[in-house]
Coordinates of C-alpha atoms in Angstrom, one line a residue:
D1 CA 123.7 207.8 -4.5
D2 CA 122.8 206.2 -1.1
A3 CA 119.3 207.8 -1.1
V4 CA 118.5 206.2 -4.5
L5 CA 119.6 202.8 -3.2
K6 CA 117.8 203.1 0.2
N7 CA 114.6 204.1 -1.6
N8 CA 114.7 201.1 -3.9
V9 CA 114.6 203.4 -6.9
I10 CA 116.7 201.0 -9.1
D11 CA 114.3 198.1 -8.3
R12 CA 111.3 200.2 -9.3
I13 CA 113.0 201.3 -12.6
I14 CA 113.6 197.7 -13.5
R15 CA 110.1 196.6 -12.6
W16 CA 108.6 199.6 -14.5
I17 CA 110.7 198.7 -17.7
K18 CA 109.8 195.0 -17.4
N19 CA 106.1 195.7 -16.9
E20 CA 106.0 198.4 -19.6
S21 CA 107.2 195.9 -22.2
T22 CA 105.1 192.9 -21.1
Y23 CA 101.9 194.5 -19.8
Q24 CA 99.3 193.3 -22.3
E25 CA 95.9 193.8 -20.7
D26 CA 94.5 196.5 -18.5
M27 CA 94.1 195.5 -14.9
V28 CA 90.4 196.1 -14.8
F29 CA 89.8 193.6 -17.6
R30 CA 92.0 191.0 -16.0
V31 CA 90.5 191.1 -12.5
S32 CA 86.8 192.0 -13.1
S33 CA 84.4 189.1 -13.1
I34 CA 82.1 190.9 -15.5
A35 CA 83.5 192.5 -18.6
P36 CA 83.6 196.3 -18.5
G37 CA 80.9 197.8 -20.6
T38 CA 78.4 195.2 -19.6
T39 CA 74.9 196.4 -18.6
I40 CA 73.9 194.7 -15.4
K41 CA 70.6 196.5 -14.7
K42 CA 68.3 198.9 -16.4
S43 CA 65.0 200.8 -16.2
K44 CA 62.0 200.8 -18.4
P45 CA 62.2 203.0 -21.5
R46 CA 61.3 206.7 -21.0
E47 CA 60.8 209.5 -23.4
I48 CA 63.1 212.5 -23.6
L49 CA 61.0 215.7 -23.7
I50 CA 63.6 218.2 -25.0
K51 CA 65.1 217.3 -28.4
E52 CA 66.9 220.6 -28.9
N53 CA 70.1 221.9 -27.4
L54 CA 69.3 222.2 -23.7
N55 CA 72.3 224.5 -23.0
T56 CA 71.1 227.0 -25.6
I57 CA 67.6 226.9 -24.1
L58 CA 68.9 227.5 -20.6
L59 CA 71.1 230.4 -21.7
E60 CA 68.2 232.0 -23.6
K61 CA 65.9 231.6 -20.5
G62 CA 68.5 233.1 -18.2
W63 CA 68.8 230.0 -16.0
I64 CA 72.5 229.9 -16.5
N65 CA 75.3 232.2 -17.6
Q66 CA 78.8 231.2 -18.8
F67 CA 81.6 232.1 -16.5
P68 CA 85.1 233.2 -17.9
G69 CA 86.8 230.0 -16.5
R70 CA 86.9 227.0 -18.8
G71 CA 84.1 224.6 -17.9
Q72 CA 82.5 226.9 -15.4
W73 CA 79.0 228.3 -15.2
M74 CA 76.9 230.5 -13.0
Y75 CA 73.6 228.9 -12.1
L76 CA 70.8 231.4 -11.6
G77 CA 67.8 231.2 -9.2
P78 CA 65.5 228.8 -11.2
Y79 CA 68.3 226.4 -11.8
A80 CA 69.6 226.6 -8.3
T81 CA 66.1 226.0 -6.8
L82 CA 65.8 222.8 -8.9
F83 CA 69.3 221.8 -8.0
R84 CA 68.5 222.0 -4.2
A85 CA 65.3 220.0 -4.7
I86 CA 67.1 217.2 -6.4
Q87 CA 69.9 217.3 -3.9
D88 CA 67.3 217.1 -1.1
Y89 CA 65.7 214.1 -2.7
C90 CA 69.1 212.3 -2.9
K91 CA 69.8 213.3 0.7
E92 CA 66.5 211.7 1.8
K93 CA 67.5 208.3 0.3
I94 CA 71.1 208.5 1.6
N95 CA 69.9 209.3 5.1
E96 CA 67.7 206.2 5.1
L97 CA 70.9 204.2 4.8
G98 CA 72.4 205.6 8.0
F99 CA 75.2 207.8 6.6
I100 CA 76.6 210.5 8.8
E101 CA 77.1 213.9 7.2
C102 CA 80.6 215.4 7.5
L103 CA 82.2 218.5 5.9
F104 CA 85.3 217.4 3.9
P105 CA 88.1 219.7 2.9
K106 CA 88.3 220.5 -0.8
M107 CA 92.0 221.4 -0.9
I108 CA 93.8 218.1 -0.7
H109 CA 97.5 217.9 0.2
T110 CA 99.8 216.2 -2.3
D111 CA 100.8 213.7 0.3
V112 CA 97.2 212.4 0.5
M113 CA 97.0 212.2 -3.3
M114 CA 100.3 210.3 -3.4
R115 CA 98.9 207.7 -1.0
M116 CA 95.8 207.4 -3.1
K117 CA 98.1 206.7 -6.1
Y118 CA 96.1 209.4 -8.0
F119 CA 99.2 210.9 -9.6
E120 CA 100.1 207.7 -11.4
G121 CA 96.6 207.6 -12.8
L122 CA 95.5 211.1 -13.9
P123 CA 98.0 213.8 -12.9
E124 CA 96.8 215.9 -15.9
G125 CA 93.2 215.8 -14.6
M126 CA 93.7 217.9 -11.5
F127 CA 94.0 221.6 -10.6
Y128 CA 97.1 222.4 -8.6
V129 CA 97.3 224.8 -5.7
S130 CA 100.3 226.9 -4.8
F131 CA 100.8 229.5 -2.1
P132 CA 102.7 232.8 -2.5
E133 CA 106.0 233.7 -0.8
R134 CA 105.5 236.3 2.0
E135 CA 108.0 238.6 0.4
P136 CA 106.6 242.1 -0.1
E137 CA 109.3 243.1 -2.6
L138 CA 108.2 240.5 -5.0
F139 CA 104.6 241.7 -4.9
Q140 CA 105.7 245.4 -5.1
K141 CA 107.2 244.6 -8.5
F142 CA 104.0 242.7 -9.4
K143 CA 101.8 245.6 -8.4
A144 CA 104.0 248.2 -10.1
Q145 CA 103.9 246.3 -13.4
L146 CA 100.1 245.8 -13.1
K147 CA 99.7 249.5 -12.6
I148 CA 102.0 250.5 -15.5
Y149 CA 100.9 248.0 -18.2
N150 CA 97.3 247.5 -17.0
E151 CA 97.6 243.8 -17.6
L152 CA 98.3 240.9 -15.3
P153 CA 102.1 240.2 -15.2
L154 CA 101.9 236.5 -14.9
D155 CA 105.7 235.9 -15.2
T156 CA 106.3 238.1 -12.2
L157 CA 103.5 236.4 -10.3
E158 CA 105.1 232.9 -11.0
E159 CA 108.3 234.1 -9.4
A160 CA 106.4 234.7 -6.2
L161 CA 104.7 231.3 -6.1
N162 CA 106.0 228.2 -4.4
P163 CA 105.6 224.7 -6.1
P164 CA 102.1 223.2 -5.7
F165 CA 101.4 221.7 -2.3
A166 CA 97.8 220.6 -2.9
V167 CA 95.2 219.9 -5.5
L168 CA 91.5 220.9 -5.6
A169 CA 89.5 217.8 -4.7
P170 CA 89.1 215.6 -7.9
A171 CA 87.2 212.8 -6.1
Q172 CA 85.7 214.3 -2.9
C173 CA 86.3 211.1 -0.9
E174 CA 90.0 211.8 -0.2
P175 CA 89.7 213.2 3.4
F176 CA 87.9 210.0 4.5
Y177 CA 91.0 207.8 4.0
Q178 CA 93.3 210.4 5.5
F179 CA 91.0 210.6 8.6
F180 CA 91.4 206.8 9.3
S181 CA 95.1 206.7 8.4
K182 CA 97.1 204.6 11.0
Q183 CA 94.0 204.3 13.1
I184 CA 93.0 201.0 14.7
L185 CA 89.4 199.9 14.3
E186 CA 87.3 197.4 16.3
K187 CA 84.8 195.2 14.5
D188 CA 82.0 196.5 16.7
A189 CA 82.5 200.0 15.3
L190 CA 81.9 198.8 11.7
P191 CA 80.7 199.7 9.2
I192 CA 81.5 203.4 9.2
K193 CA 79.5 205.5 6.7
F194 CA 80.2 209.1 6.0
C195 CA 78.7 211.5 3.4
D196 CA 79.6 214.9 2.2
Y197 CA 77.3 217.4 0.5
S198 CA 79.4 220.5 1.1
G199 CA 80.7 221.7 -2.2
Y200 CA 82.4 221.4 -5.6
T201 CA 84.5 218.7 -7.1
Y202 CA 87.2 219.8 -9.6
R203 CA 88.5 218.0 -12.7
N204 CA 90.5 219.3 -15.6
E205 CA 88.5 218.0 -18.5
G206 CA 90.7 219.9 -21.0
G207 CA 89.2 220.2 -24.4
G208 CA 86.3 218.0 -23.3
T209 CA 84.4 220.8 -21.6
G210 CA 81.5 222.3 -23.4
G211 CA 77.9 222.6 -22.0
L212 CA 76.6 221.6 -18.6
E213 CA 77.1 218.0 -19.4
R214 CA 80.9 218.2 -19.1
V215 CA 82.3 220.9 -16.8
S216 CA 85.4 221.4 -14.7
E217 CA 83.6 222.5 -11.6
F218 CA 80.6 220.5 -10.4
Q219 CA 78.7 219.4 -7.4
R220 CA 78.2 215.8 -6.1
I221 CA 77.1 214.0 -3.0
E222 CA 79.9 211.7 -1.9
T223 CA 79.2 208.7 0.3
V224 CA 82.2 206.8 1.6
Y225 CA 82.2 203.6 3.7
L226 CA 84.6 201.3 5.6
G227 CA 84.0 197.8 6.9
T228 CA 84.6 194.1 6.3
P229 CA 84.4 193.0 2.7
E230 CA 80.9 191.7 3.2
M231 CA 79.8 195.0 4.8
V232 CA 81.3 197.1 2.0
E233 CA 79.7 195.0 -0.8
E234 CA 76.3 195.2 0.9
I235 CA 76.5 199.0 1.4
A236 CA 77.6 199.4 -2.3
D237 CA 74.5 197.4 -3.4
K238 CA 72.3 199.5 -1.2
T239 CA 73.7 202.8 -2.4
Q240 CA 73.2 201.6 -6.0
D241 CA 69.5 200.8 -5.2
A242 CA 69.1 204.2 -3.6
F243 CA 70.6 205.8 -6.7
T244 CA 68.4 204.0 -9.1
T245 CA 65.3 204.7 -6.9
V246 CA 66.2 208.4 -7.3
C247 CA 66.5 208.0 -11.1
D248 CA 63.1 206.4 -11.2
G249 CA 61.6 209.2 -9.1
L250 CA 63.1 211.8 -11.5
G251 CA 61.6 210.0 -14.5
L252 CA 64.9 209.1 -16.1
E253 CA 65.8 206.1 -18.4
W254 CA 68.9 204.7 -16.8
F255 CA 71.2 201.7 -16.8
V256 CA 74.0 200.4 -14.6
E257 CA 77.1 199.5 -16.5
V258 CA 80.4 197.9 -15.3
G259 CA 83.0 200.7 -15.5
D260 CA 86.4 200.4 -17.0
D261 CA 88.2 203.4 -15.4
P262 CA 88.3 203.3 -11.6
F263 CA 90.7 206.2 -10.9
Y264 CA 92.8 204.5 -8.3
L265 CA 93.8 201.4 -10.3
S266 CA 96.3 203.0 -12.6
G267 CA 98.7 203.5 -9.7
R268 CA 98.7 199.7 -9.1
K269 CA 99.5 198.8 -12.7
Y270 CA 103.1 197.9 -12.0
D271 CA 102.7 197.2 -8.2
D272 CA 103.6 193.7 -7.1
K273 CA 101.7 193.9 -3.8
E274 CA 99.2 191.3 -3.0
L275 CA 96.0 193.3 -2.5
Q276 CA 92.4 192.2 -2.4
Y277 CA 90.1 193.5 -5.1
P278 CA 86.3 193.1 -5.6
K279 CA 84.7 191.2 -8.5
I280 CA 83.4 194.5 -9.9
F281 CA 85.5 197.6 -9.2
K282 CA 83.1 200.2 -10.6
R283 CA 79.5 200.4 -11.5
E284 CA 78.4 203.5 -13.5
I285 CA 74.9 204.8 -13.4
R286 CA 74.2 206.2 -16.8
V287 CA 71.2 207.9 -18.3
K288 CA 70.1 207.8 -22.0
T289 CA 70.3 211.2 -23.6
Q290 CA 69.7 212.6 -27.1
K291 CA 70.7 210.7 -30.3
D292 CA 70.7 207.4 -28.4
E293 CA 73.8 208.4 -26.4
S294 CA 74.3 208.3 -22.6
I295 CA 75.9 210.2 -19.8
S296 CA 77.3 209.0 -16.4
I297 CA 75.6 210.7 -13.5
G298 CA 77.5 208.8 -10.8
S299 CA 79.2 205.6 -9.8
V300 CA 79.5 202.9 -7.2
N301 CA 83.1 201.9 -6.4
V302 CA 84.5 199.1 -4.2
H303 CA 88.2 199.5 -3.6
G304 CA 89.1 196.3 -1.8
T305 CA 92.2 196.9 0.3
H306 CA 93.7 199.5 -2.0
F307 CA 93.1 202.5 0.3
V308 CA 93.4 200.4 3.5
D309 CA 96.9 199.5 2.3
G310 CA 97.8 203.0 1.1
F311 CA 96.7 204.8 4.3
K312 CA 97.7 201.9 6.7
I313 CA 94.3 201.6 8.2
K314 CA 94.4 198.9 10.9
N315 CA 92.1 196.6 12.8
N316 CA 92.3 194.5 16.0
F317 CA 90.4 191.5 14.8
H318 CA 91.1 188.6 12.5
G319 CA 89.8 189.7 9.1
D320 CA 90.1 192.4 6.5
L321 CA 89.0 195.9 6.0
W322 CA 87.7 197.3 2.6
T323 CA 86.5 200.7 1.5
G324 CA 84.0 201.9 -1.0
C325 CA 82.5 205.1 -2.2
T326 CA 79.4 206.1 -4.2
G327 CA 79.2 209.5 -5.9
F328 CA 75.8 211.0 -6.7
G329 CA 76.4 213.5 -9.5
V330 CA 73.8 216.1 -8.7
S331 CA 75.0 218.6 -11.3
R332 CA 74.5 216.1 -14.1
M333 CA 71.2 214.9 -12.6
V334 CA 69.8 218.3 -12.9
F335 CA 70.8 218.4 -16.6
V336 CA 69.3 215.1 -17.5
F337 CA 66.2 215.8 -15.4
L338 CA 65.5 218.9 -17.6
L339 CA 66.1 216.8 -20.7
Y340 CA 63.3 214.4 -19.7
N341 CA 60.9 216.8 -17.9
G342 CA 61.4 220.2 -19.4
L343 CA 61.4 223.6 -17.7
D344 CA 57.8 223.9 -16.6
P345 CA 57.5 223.0 -12.9
K346 CA 53.8 222.0 -13.3
K347 CA 55.0 219.0 -15.4
W348 CA 57.7 217.9 -13.1
P349 CA 57.5 214.6 -11.1
E350 CA 55.9 214.8 -7.7
V351 CA 59.2 214.1 -5.8
V352 CA 60.6 217.3 -7.2
K353 CA 57.4 219.4 -7.4
K354 CA 56.7 219.1 -3.7
R355 CA 60.2 220.5 -3.0
V356 CA 59.8 223.5 -5.2
N357 CA 57.3 226.2 -4.2
D358 CA 57.9 228.8 -6.9
L359 CA 60.8 229.3 -9.2
P360 CA 62.5 232.7 -8.5
D361 CA 62.6 235.3 -11.2
I362 CA 65.7 236.2 -13.0
P363 CA 67.1 239.7 -12.8
K364 CA 65.6 242.3 -15.2
I365 CA 68.6 243.4 -17.3
L366 CA 68.2 245.3 -20.6
N367 CA 70.8 243.3 -22.6
W368 CA 70.5 239.9 -20.9
P369 CA 69.7 237.1 -21.3

């Protein structure tokens, strides 16, 4: 087949077979200057106030309510008020670093995800989006079956759907790289720093979902940056400092750990391109939780030239462009904040208390909460 030959499919098959049999060590462990799992910074010890199951407490108090979707919750007035206060505190620290707010799309075309090499890494971790055919007769059948059987005729619905053309944003930074695709940048315009506060991130956690600490639909603040390698490394360090300042203000016991799972690297596992990578790909900000465990509430990621290459981002000067992103996991921040500080606003740290006037009441319903 000429198309197979022209697209170098045979070469890629040979390279894949060769690497599959000889690949001994994960790329992160080979390239990172510090072993993944190493703690590189930590706070002073702090006491966790709530020792019981926080999810149960919040359900009983009516702060949250489980939604029918897997890993989805409805957050009621008191919880939402606290969420906005913590989000506002994060915004304050991010704004101090000169980030410009944008509104990123949350439905990401598969072409963009291909260039990110996300499909090679975690295709099972995304929610796929399809659009229906504009054929009324297909939906007449669907509506008739629905009316007759009083249950959703999913098989008929599938007949009317096209193959997926997009995914729900699993990383939130995707539109940034697409925006600069094939653009030519001057050095004087660098660094470029965007942030997005505008909505949910979606990840298919499968059987890993449970309480608020592991959900399929959650809110983050995403900061994304582009510049020379030196600029990107400096911004990454500053966002890490801003993140840990927020953690201190919230009264959390935190530590920064070298990560072992940057989402974009799996797609480069068998790639023979000569790309530039940082000494540390990913730094996770983790918070101590009950039973001496910990949970990640965000990460600092430096991509080297990975996305610059994938999206063909150009410059007109002698030197290289790198990208980086830092995600502030506000949904998880709220969860760990309550673990450490409880549900009484009078006992909350000042940075939150001054942003919360009064917590709204929950609706009066006879059989809930």
